[in-house]
Amino acid sequence: MLGERLIEAGLLTKEQLNEALRVQTQTGELLGSILIKSGFISEKNLIRMLNIQELKAKDTIDRQLVKILPEKIIRQYKLFPVKKEGKYLFVAMADPLNVIALDNLRLLTGLDIKPLKASLKEINSLIEKHFGLPEVKRALQELKAEPETKEIAEIAEDIIVDEAPIIQLVNSLITKAVEEEASDIHLEPFEKEMRIRFRIDGLLQEVMNLPRKMTNAIVSRLKVMASLDIAERRVPQDGRIALKIAGREMDLRISTLPTIFGEKVVIRILDKESIKNYTLEKLGLAEENHRYFSQFLKGTYGVVLATGPTGSGKTTTLYTALNFINSVERNIVTVEDPVEYMLEGINQTQVNVKTGATFAGYLRSILRQDPDVIMVGEIRDFETAEIALRAATTGHLVFSTLHTNDASGAITRLIDMGVEPFMVASSVLGVVAQRLVRKICPHCKQPYHPEEAELAFAGLKTNATTLYKGRGCEQCNYTGYRSRLAIFEVLTVSSSLQRLILKRPAVEDLRQLAIKEGMITLKEDGIQKARAGITTLKEIMRVAYREEQ
């Protein structure tokens, strides 16, 4: 029947069909597979001929349907039920031409099967989300064999054995997160299950749900790895784990938080080697911003501030700056909370509030160490701000971060902390505000005409403007985005801005003067990158719209 349809469509000759049928008789292979392997027809043409649709990213997966198919069949044939409409069951399949699998599904369900083409990676992801990794089953079997009243300390003793399934499960989760280039792993206990999410390119994505009874064992394993108190579940704890994964040195920061259903754990993943690859050019600064920032780094004294919300890449920008100016002739000292990456040739220290080692306390000691360049992880209070700015006026180049929405807000924040305006005006060289936005996936990048809301946001007046977006593919997990870059706003404290600062101005007054003198705003920098096809206007709207308002 398939062969006849292909002959009628002019995609196959009778001779080719006869040859394929002869091979099928000898080998028992599926006819579709033989036709594709023999080169008689492409998989794409065959799928189009059979009118097989592709699984779309917007398709809603009805996970209740998975109960009508045995897990063994799902794993064996690499498929996953998507939705049921009347007598039709739509099933995502890595091989939608597998007629044996389709026949088995009809017999099992009594429904007509409509296959949807999906990638093997996507099918595996769906299977993992519902059934978990193979290690999950082994871990569950182990836990079922143990009494439910077992103490947490006893569980911890059991999982110290390297072959324990819980260890394999935790290792698999961490390895999977590294492979997916996740920045964080969230393990969240709820009433009936433990949800696991990865933060990829700044957004959380659900990976899988595990039975709640596994929570204590998984958390205990992580605590053992991070040298935390496994018996203490009433207070938050912090620790770190050093691992080597796929030849890469990884640093994991563990944070636990007691909740009503158990301990929530967040793991921050830091690649120790990644910082070596960052240069000023790779930061993604526009030509004008690159020139301003380079001038800051050429200074021998003054304060350079990086601002933005948590997770906007401020520390990476400052580390890149330190790497750029690092030399044998300079004594560079940092005080951080915590030290995120280790920089060769730079003296790094870490605050410890429990012992009284604060930013301000360390700064006083550092100033007696004959420093040329100082980096303060964050200016949080008046005392730290005053010491840092005084250090800048006495011949030191100081880098630090502040949590403000834009560059001009950093100036007024220092004044609000209690620093005298004349001190701010005379010591601050410039401020770099930044946000991280997702980049368009290069594997599925395609042109499109933006919507009216996007045109209005970007100040474009014609819908003939061609921009780019990601269609969604296996490489980007069907999001249309892969990796991230920063958009910047670089404010240079000119002589006219210094005079305005002395008058304790409002943020908007500072901002308007900086724009008048040529400052490129976050929104403008983002629009430039969208028009260059690096990111999308929707992504800039998501990240920078609030600041513009």
Coordinates of C-alpha atoms in Angstrom, one line a residue:
M1 CA 0.0 0.0 0.0
L2 CA 2.8 2.4 0.9
G3 CA 4.7 1.4 -2.2
E4 CA 1.7 2.0 -4.5
R5 CA 1.1 5.5 -3.0
L6 CA 4.8 6.4 -3.6
I7 CA 4.6 5.1 -7.2
E8 CA 1.4 7.1 -7.8
A9 CA 3.1 10.3 -6.4
G10 CA 6.0 9.7 -8.8
L11 CA 8.5 9.4 -5.9
L12 CA 9.3 5.7 -6.6
T13 CA 9.5 3.4 -9.7
K14 CA 8.2 -0.1 -9.9
E15 CA 11.8 -1.4 -10.2
Q16 CA 12.8 0.4 -7.0
L17 CA 9.8 -0.9 -5.1
N18 CA 10.5 -4.5 -6.3
E19 CA 14.1 -4.2 -5.2
A20 CA 13.1 -2.9 -1.8
L21 CA 10.5 -5.7 -1.3
R22 CA 13.2 -8.3 -2.2
V23 CA 15.5 -6.8 0.6
Q24 CA 12.6 -6.8 3.0
T25 CA 11.9 -10.5 2.4
Q26 CA 15.6 -11.3 3.1
T27 CA 16.2 -9.1 6.1
G28 CA 12.7 -8.5 7.6
E29 CA 13.4 -4.7 7.8
L30 CA 10.7 -2.1 7.6
L31 CA 9.9 -1.1 4.0
G32 CA 10.3 2.6 4.8
S33 CA 13.7 2.1 6.3
I34 CA 14.9 0.1 3.3
L35 CA 13.7 2.8 0.9
I36 CA 15.6 5.5 2.8
K37 CA 18.8 3.5 3.3
S38 CA 18.8 2.5 -0.4
G39 CA 18.5 6.2 -1.4
F40 CA 15.3 5.6 -3.3
I41 CA 13.5 8.3 -1.3
S42 CA 14.5 10.8 1.5
E43 CA 13.0 10.5 5.0
K44 CA 11.7 14.1 4.6
N45 CA 9.8 13.2 1.3
L46 CA 8.5 10.0 2.8
I47 CA 7.2 11.8 5.9
R48 CA 5.6 14.5 3.7
M49 CA 4.0 11.9 1.5
L50 CA 2.4 10.2 4.5
N51 CA 1.3 13.6 5.8
I52 CA 3.1 13.2 9.1
Q53 CA 3.2 16.4 11.1
E54 CA 6.1 17.5 13.4
L55 CA 5.7 17.9 17.1
K56 CA 5.6 21.6 17.8
A57 CA 7.0 23.4 20.9
K58 CA 3.5 24.8 21.6
D59 CA 1.9 21.4 21.7
T60 CA 0.5 20.7 25.1
I61 CA 1.5 17.3 26.5
D62 CA -1.3 15.4 28.3
R63 CA 0.8 13.4 30.8
Q64 CA -2.2 11.5 32.0
L65 CA -2.2 9.7 28.7
V66 CA 1.1 8.0 29.6
K67 CA -0.9 5.6 31.8
I68 CA -2.4 3.9 28.8
L69 CA 1.0 2.8 27.5
P70 CA 3.5 0.5 29.2
E71 CA 6.8 2.2 30.1
K72 CA 8.6 -0.6 28.4
I73 CA 6.9 0.2 25.0
I74 CA 7.6 3.9 25.4
R75 CA 11.3 3.3 26.0
Q76 CA 11.6 0.5 23.5
Y77 CA 10.1 2.4 20.5
K78 CA 11.2 5.9 21.7
L79 CA 7.8 7.5 21.7
F80 CA 5.5 9.5 23.9
P81 CA 1.7 10.1 23.9
V82 CA 0.8 13.7 23.3
K83 CA -3.0 14.1 23.1
K84 CA -6.2 12.2 22.4
E85 CA -8.9 13.6 20.1
G86 CA -11.9 11.2 19.7
K87 CA -10.7 7.9 18.4
Y88 CA -7.3 9.3 17.5
L89 CA -4.2 9.1 19.7
F90 CA -1.4 11.5 18.7
V91 CA 2.0 10.0 19.5
A92 CA 5.4 11.8 19.2
M93 CA 7.9 9.3 17.7
A94 CA 11.6 9.4 16.9
D95 CA 10.8 7.0 14.0
P96 CA 7.2 7.7 12.8
L97 CA 7.7 5.2 9.9
N98 CA 8.0 2.3 12.3
V99 CA 4.9 0.4 11.3
I100 CA 5.5 -2.4 13.9
A101 CA 5.4 0.2 16.7
L102 CA 2.3 1.8 15.2
D103 CA 0.5 -1.6 15.0
N104 CA 1.5 -2.5 18.6
L105 CA 0.1 0.9 19.8
R106 CA -3.2 0.2 17.9
L107 CA -3.5 -3.2 19.6
L108 CA -2.7 -1.8 23.0
T109 CA -5.0 1.2 23.0
G110 CA -7.8 0.3 20.5
L111 CA -7.3 3.7 19.0
D112 CA -6.1 5.0 15.6
I113 CA -2.6 6.3 16.0
K114 CA -1.5 9.6 14.5
P115 CA 2.4 9.8 14.6
L116 CA 4.1 13.1 15.1
K117 CA 7.8 13.4 14.1
A118 CA 10.0 14.4 17.0
S119 CA 13.8 14.3 17.6
L120 CA 15.3 11.6 19.7
K121 CA 16.6 14.2 22.2
E122 CA 13.0 15.6 22.6
I123 CA 11.6 12.1 23.2
N124 CA 14.3 11.3 25.7
S125 CA 13.6 14.6 27.5
L126 CA 9.8 13.7 27.7
I127 CA 10.6 10.2 29.0
E128 CA 13.0 11.6 31.6
K129 CA 10.5 14.2 32.8
H130 CA 7.8 11.5 33.4
F131 CA 9.7 8.4 34.3
G132 CA 13.0 9.9 35.4
L133 CA 16.6 8.8 34.7
P134 CA 17.3 5.0 34.8
E135 CA 19.0 5.7 38.2
V136 CA 15.7 6.9 39.6
K137 CA 14.1 3.4 39.4
R138 CA 17.1 1.8 41.1
A139 CA 17.1 4.4 43.8
L140 CA 13.3 3.9 44.4
Q141 CA 13.7 0.2 44.7
E142 CA 16.5 0.7 47.3
L143 CA 14.3 3.1 49.3
K144 CA 11.3 0.7 49.1
A145 CA 13.4 -1.9 50.8
E146 CA 14.1 0.3 53.8
P147 CA 11.8 1.2 56.7
E148 CA 10.1 4.6 56.3
T149 CA 11.1 5.5 59.9
K150 CA 14.8 5.3 59.1
E151 CA 16.7 8.3 60.5
I152 CA 18.4 10.8 58.2
A153 CA 21.8 10.0 59.6
E154 CA 21.3 6.3 58.8
I155 CA 20.3 7.1 55.2
A156 CA 23.5 9.3 54.9
E157 CA 25.7 6.4 56.1
D158 CA 24.1 4.1 53.5
I159 CA 24.7 6.4 50.5
I160 CA 28.4 6.9 51.2
V161 CA 28.9 3.6 49.3
D162 CA 29.9 4.6 45.8
E163 CA 27.7 2.0 44.1
A164 CA 24.5 3.3 45.8
P165 CA 21.8 4.2 43.3
I166 CA 21.2 7.6 45.1
I167 CA 24.8 8.5 44.3
Q168 CA 24.4 7.6 40.7
L169 CA 21.1 9.6 40.5
V170 CA 22.7 12.7 42.0
N171 CA 25.8 12.4 39.7
S172 CA 23.5 11.9 36.7
L173 CA 21.5 15.1 37.6
I174 CA 24.7 17.2 37.9
T175 CA 26.2 15.8 34.7
K176 CA 22.9 16.4 32.8
A177 CA 22.8 20.0 34.1
V178 CA 26.4 20.6 32.9
E179 CA 25.7 19.1 29.5
E180 CA 22.6 21.3 29.2
E181 CA 24.8 24.4 30.1
A182 CA 22.5 25.1 33.1
S183 CA 23.7 27.8 35.6
D184 CA 21.6 26.5 38.5
I185 CA 19.8 23.3 39.6
H186 CA 16.6 23.7 41.8
L187 CA 15.4 20.7 43.8
E188 CA 12.1 21.6 45.4
P189 CA 10.0 19.4 47.7
F190 CA 6.2 19.6 47.6
E191 CA 3.4 17.6 49.2
K192 CA 3.5 14.7 46.7
E193 CA 6.7 15.1 44.7
M194 CA 10.1 16.7 44.4
R195 CA 10.3 19.0 41.4
I196 CA 13.7 19.4 39.6
R197 CA 14.3 22.4 37.4
F198 CA 17.4 23.7 35.6
R199 CA 18.0 27.4 34.9
I200 CA 19.1 27.6 31.3
D201 CA 19.9 30.9 29.6
G202 CA 18.3 32.7 32.5
L203 CA 15.0 30.9 32.6
L204 CA 13.9 27.9 34.7
Q205 CA 12.9 24.8 32.9
E206 CA 11.3 21.7 34.5
V207 CA 13.4 18.6 34.0
M208 CA 11.6 16.0 36.0
N209 CA 9.4 15.2 39.0
L210 CA 10.6 12.6 41.6
P211 CA 8.6 10.9 44.4
R212 CA 8.7 12.9 47.6
K213 CA 10.1 10.0 49.6
M214 CA 13.4 10.5 47.7
T215 CA 13.9 14.0 49.0
N216 CA 15.8 13.2 52.2
A217 CA 18.1 10.8 50.5
I218 CA 19.0 13.2 47.7
V219 CA 19.5 16.1 50.0
S220 CA 21.6 14.0 52.4
R221 CA 23.9 13.0 49.5
L222 CA 24.4 16.6 48.5
K223 CA 25.1 17.6 52.1
V224 CA 27.7 14.8 52.4
M225 CA 29.4 16.0 49.2
A226 CA 29.4 19.6 50.5
S227 CA 30.6 18.7 54.0
L228 CA 27.4 20.1 55.6
D229 CA 25.6 18.9 58.7
I230 CA 23.3 16.1 57.5
A231 CA 21.4 15.9 60.8
E232 CA 20.5 19.6 60.8
R233 CA 17.3 20.3 58.8
R234 CA 15.9 23.3 60.7
V235 CA 18.2 26.1 59.5
P236 CA 19.6 27.1 56.1
Q237 CA 23.1 25.9 55.2
D238 CA 25.7 26.8 52.5
G239 CA 28.6 24.8 51.2
R240 CA 30.6 24.0 48.0
I241 CA 31.6 21.0 46.0
A242 CA 34.6 20.7 43.7
L243 CA 34.0 18.2 40.8
K244 CA 35.6 17.3 37.5
I245 CA 33.0 16.6 34.8
A246 CA 33.9 15.7 31.3
G247 CA 37.5 17.0 31.9
R248 CA 36.2 20.4 33.2
E249 CA 36.9 21.7 36.7
M250 CA 33.4 22.6 38.1
D251 CA 32.7 24.5 41.4
L252 CA 29.2 23.8 42.8
R253 CA 27.7 26.2 45.4
I254 CA 25.1 24.4 47.6
S255 CA 22.4 26.3 49.4
T256 CA 19.7 24.6 51.5
L257 CA 16.5 26.2 52.8
P258 CA 14.0 24.5 55.1
T259 CA 10.4 24.5 53.7
I260 CA 7.2 23.0 55.1
F261 CA 7.7 19.9 52.9
G262 CA 11.4 19.4 53.4
E263 CA 14.7 21.1 52.4
K264 CA 14.8 23.0 49.1
V265 CA 18.3 22.9 47.5
V266 CA 19.7 25.2 44.9
I267 CA 23.0 24.4 43.3
R268 CA 24.9 27.1 41.4
I269 CA 27.2 25.7 38.7
L270 CA 30.4 27.5 38.1
D271 CA 32.9 26.5 35.4
K272 CA 36.3 27.4 36.7
E273 CA 37.9 27.5 33.3
S274 CA 35.2 29.7 31.6
I275 CA 36.5 33.0 32.9
K276 CA 39.8 32.5 31.0
N277 CA 37.9 32.8 27.8
Y278 CA 36.5 36.2 28.5
T279 CA 38.0 39.2 26.9
L280 CA 36.8 42.8 26.4
E281 CA 35.9 41.9 22.8
K282 CA 33.8 38.9 23.9
L283 CA 31.8 41.0 26.4
G284 CA 29.7 42.3 23.5
L285 CA 30.3 46.0 24.1
A286 CA 29.2 48.3 21.3
E287 CA 32.1 50.3 19.7
E288 CA 31.3 53.5 21.6
N289 CA 30.8 51.6 24.9
H290 CA 34.0 49.6 24.4
R291 CA 35.9 52.9 24.0
Y292 CA 34.5 54.4 27.2
F293 CA 35.1 51.2 29.2
S294 CA 38.7 50.9 27.9
Q295 CA 39.3 54.5 29.1
F296 CA 38.2 53.5 32.6
L297 CA 40.7 50.7 32.7
K298 CA 43.5 52.9 31.6
G299 CA 43.1 55.1 34.7
T300 CA 45.4 54.8 37.7
Y301 CA 42.8 55.9 40.3
G302 CA 39.1 56.3 40.6
V303 CA 36.0 54.0 41.0
V304 CA 34.4 52.0 38.3
L305 CA 31.0 50.6 39.2
A306 CA 29.0 47.7 37.6
T307 CA 25.2 47.7 38.3
G308 CA 22.3 45.5 37.6
P309 CA 20.1 42.9 39.3
T310 CA 21.5 39.6 40.6
G311 CA 22.5 37.3 37.8
S312 CA 23.1 40.0 35.3
G313 CA 26.8 39.3 34.7
K314 CA 28.3 42.1 36.8
T315 CA 31.0 40.0 38.4
T316 CA 32.0 38.5 35.0
T317 CA 32.4 42.0 33.6
L318 CA 34.7 43.0 36.5
Y319 CA 36.7 39.8 36.4
T320 CA 37.2 40.4 32.7
A321 CA 38.4 43.9 33.5
L322 CA 40.8 42.6 36.1
N323 CA 42.2 40.0 33.7
F324 CA 42.7 42.8 31.1
I325 CA 44.8 45.0 33.4
N326 CA 46.5 42.2 35.3
S327 CA 50.3 42.4 35.1
V328 CA 53.4 41.7 37.2
E329 CA 53.8 45.5 37.8
R330 CA 50.4 45.7 39.6
N331 CA 49.3 44.5 43.0
I332 CA 45.6 43.6 42.5
V333 CA 43.6 42.5 45.6
T334 CA 39.9 41.5 45.8
V335 CA 37.5 41.1 48.6
E336 CA 34.4 39.1 47.6
D337 CA 31.4 37.2 49.0
P338 CA 32.0 34.6 47.9
V339 CA 35.0 34.2 45.5
E340 CA 33.3 32.9 42.4
Y341 CA 36.3 32.3 40.1
M342 CA 40.0 32.0 40.9
L343 CA 42.1 34.4 38.9
E344 CA 45.8 33.6 38.3
G345 CA 48.1 36.3 39.6
I346 CA 45.4 38.1 41.6
N347 CA 45.1 38.1 45.4
Q348 CA 41.6 37.1 46.3
T349 CA 40.0 37.2 49.8
Q350 CA 36.6 36.3 51.0
V351 CA 34.4 37.9 53.7
N352 CA 33.2 35.9 56.6
V353 CA 30.5 37.8 58.6
K354 CA 30.5 35.1 61.4
T355 CA 34.1 35.9 62.3
G356 CA 33.6 39.7 61.8
A357 CA 35.5 39.8 58.5
T358 CA 33.3 42.3 56.6
F359 CA 33.9 44.2 53.4
A360 CA 34.8 47.3 55.3
G361 CA 37.2 45.4 57.6
Y362 CA 39.0 43.7 54.8
L363 CA 39.2 47.0 52.9
R364 CA 41.1 48.7 55.7
S365 CA 43.6 45.8 55.8
I366 CA 44.0 45.8 52.0
L367 CA 44.9 49.4 52.0
R368 CA 47.9 48.5 54.2
Q369 CA 49.0 46.0 51.6
D370 CA 50.3 48.5 49.1
P371 CA 47.6 47.7 46.5
D372 CA 47.4 49.3 43.0
V373 CA 43.9 47.9 42.1
I374 CA 41.1 46.8 44.5
M375 CA 37.9 45.0 43.7
V376 CA 35.1 45.1 46.3
G377 CA 32.5 42.5 45.6
E378 CA 29.6 44.8 46.5
I379 CA 29.1 48.1 48.2
R380 CA 26.3 47.4 50.7
D381 CA 26.6 50.2 53.3
F382 CA 28.0 53.6 54.0
E383 CA 31.1 52.4 55.7
T384 CA 32.2 50.3 52.7
A385 CA 31.3 53.0 50.3
E386 CA 33.2 55.7 52.1
I387 CA 36.4 53.6 52.4
A388 CA 36.2 52.5 48.7
L389 CA 35.8 56.1 47.5
R390 CA 38.5 57.5 49.8
A391 CA 40.8 54.8 48.5
A392 CA 40.1 56.0 44.9
T393 CA 40.9 59.6 45.8
T394 CA 44.3 58.5 47.3
G395 CA 45.6 56.9 44.2
H396 CA 43.9 53.4 43.9
L397 CA 41.8 52.1 41.0
V398 CA 38.7 50.5 42.6
F399 CA 36.1 48.2 41.1
S400 CA 32.8 47.3 42.7
T401 CA 29.1 46.5 42.1
L402 CA 25.8 48.0 43.2
H403 CA 22.3 46.8 42.8
T404 CA 20.6 49.6 40.8
N405 CA 18.3 49.6 37.8
D406 CA 20.5 51.8 35.6
A407 CA 23.8 53.6 35.5
S408 CA 22.6 57.0 36.7
G409 CA 20.9 55.3 39.7
A410 CA 24.3 54.2 41.0
I411 CA 25.4 57.8 41.6
T412 CA 22.3 58.7 43.6
R413 CA 22.5 55.4 45.5
L414 CA 25.9 56.4 46.8
I415 CA 24.7 59.8 47.9
D416 CA 21.6 58.2 49.6
M417 CA 24.0 55.9 51.5
G418 CA 25.5 59.1 53.1
V419 CA 28.6 59.7 50.9
E420 CA 29.1 63.4 50.3
P421 CA 28.3 64.5 46.7
F422 CA 31.8 66.1 46.3
M423 CA 33.4 62.7 47.1
V424 CA 31.2 60.9 44.5
A425 CA 31.9 63.5 41.9
S426 CA 35.6 63.5 42.3
S427 CA 36.2 59.7 42.6
V428 CA 33.7 57.9 40.3
L429 CA 35.1 57.5 36.8
G430 CA 32.1 55.7 35.3
V431 CA 29.3 53.2 35.8
V432 CA 28.4 50.2 33.6
A433 CA 24.8 49.0 33.9
Q434 CA 24.0 45.7 32.2
R435 CA 21.4 42.9 31.6
L436 CA 21.7 39.5 30.1
V437 CA 19.6 38.6 27.1
R438 CA 19.2 35.3 25.2
K439 CA 20.9 35.0 21.8
I440 CA 19.1 33.7 18.7
C441 CA 19.9 30.0 18.1
P442 CA 22.3 30.0 15.1
H443 CA 21.0 26.6 13.9
C444 CA 17.4 27.7 13.4
K445 CA 17.7 31.4 12.8
Q446 CA 15.3 32.8 10.3
P447 CA 14.1 36.2 9.1
Y448 CA 10.6 37.6 10.0
H449 CA 8.6 40.8 10.0
P450 CA 8.1 42.2 13.6
E451 CA 4.7 42.8 15.1
E452 CA 3.4 46.4 15.7
A453 CA 4.2 46.3 19.4
E454 CA 7.8 45.4 18.6
L455 CA 8.0 48.2 16.0
A456 CA 6.6 50.7 18.4
F457 CA 9.1 49.7 21.1
A458 CA 12.0 50.0 18.8
G459 CA 10.8 53.2 17.2
L460 CA 10.6 51.7 13.7
K461 CA 7.8 52.9 11.5
T462 CA 7.5 50.3 8.8
N463 CA 6.5 46.7 8.9
A464 CA 8.9 46.0 6.0
T465 CA 11.7 45.9 8.5
T466 CA 13.3 42.4 8.5
L467 CA 14.6 41.1 11.8
Y468 CA 15.5 37.6 13.0
K469 CA 14.3 35.0 15.4
G470 CA 14.8 31.3 16.2
R471 CA 12.3 28.8 14.7
G472 CA 13.1 26.3 17.5
C473 CA 15.1 23.2 16.9
E474 CA 16.8 20.3 18.7
Q475 CA 20.0 22.3 19.4
C476 CA 18.1 24.9 21.4
N477 CA 15.5 22.6 23.0
Y478 CA 12.9 24.3 20.7
T479 CA 13.2 27.6 22.5
G480 CA 14.7 29.6 19.6
Y481 CA 17.5 30.8 21.8
R482 CA 20.9 29.4 22.7
S483 CA 23.4 31.1 25.1
R484 CA 23.3 34.7 26.3
L485 CA 25.1 38.0 25.9
A486 CA 24.9 41.3 27.8
I487 CA 23.4 44.6 26.8
F488 CA 25.1 47.6 28.3
E489 CA 24.7 51.2 29.4
V490 CA 28.0 53.0 30.1
L491 CA 27.9 56.3 31.9
T492 CA 31.1 58.4 31.9
V493 CA 31.3 61.0 34.7
S494 CA 32.2 64.1 32.7
S495 CA 33.0 67.5 34.1
S496 CA 29.4 68.7 33.5
L497 CA 28.1 65.6 35.3
Q498 CA 30.4 66.3 38.2
R499 CA 28.9 69.8 38.5
L500 CA 25.4 68.3 38.5
I501 CA 26.3 65.7 41.1
L502 CA 27.3 68.4 43.5
K503 CA 23.7 69.7 43.5
R504 CA 22.3 66.3 44.6
P505 CA 20.2 65.8 41.5
A506 CA 17.3 63.4 40.8
V507 CA 18.1 60.2 38.9
E508 CA 16.2 61.4 35.8
D509 CA 18.2 64.6 35.6
L510 CA 21.5 62.7 35.7
R511 CA 20.2 60.3 33.1
Q512 CA 19.0 63.0 30.7
L513 CA 22.3 64.8 30.8
A514 CA 24.2 61.6 30.2
I515 CA 22.0 60.8 27.2
K516 CA 22.6 64.3 25.9
E517 CA 26.3 63.7 26.1
G518 CA 26.1 60.5 24.1
M519 CA 25.3 57.6 26.5
I520 CA 23.7 54.6 24.8
T521 CA 20.8 53.3 27.0
L522 CA 20.2 49.6 27.7
K523 CA 17.2 49.7 25.4
E524 CA 19.2 51.3 22.5
D525 CA 22.0 48.9 22.9
G526 CA 19.5 46.0 22.8
I527 CA 17.8 47.3 19.8
Q528 CA 21.1 47.6 18.0
K529 CA 21.9 44.0 18.8
A530 CA 18.4 42.9 17.6
R531 CA 18.8 44.7 14.3
A532 CA 22.1 43.0 13.9
G533 CA 20.4 39.6 14.2
I534 CA 22.1 38.7 17.5
T535 CA 18.9 38.7 19.7
T536 CA 15.2 39.5 19.3
L537 CA 13.2 42.6 20.1
K538 CA 10.9 40.5 22.2
E539 CA 13.8 39.5 24.4
I540 CA 14.9 43.2 24.7
M541 CA 11.3 44.1 25.6
R542 CA 11.3 41.4 28.3
V543 CA 14.5 42.6 29.9
A544 CA 14.7 46.3 29.3
Y545 CA 11.1 47.6 29.1
R546 CA 10.7 48.2 32.8
E547 CA 13.9 50.3 33.0
E548 CA 12.7 52.5 30.2
Q549 CA 9.4 53.1 31.9

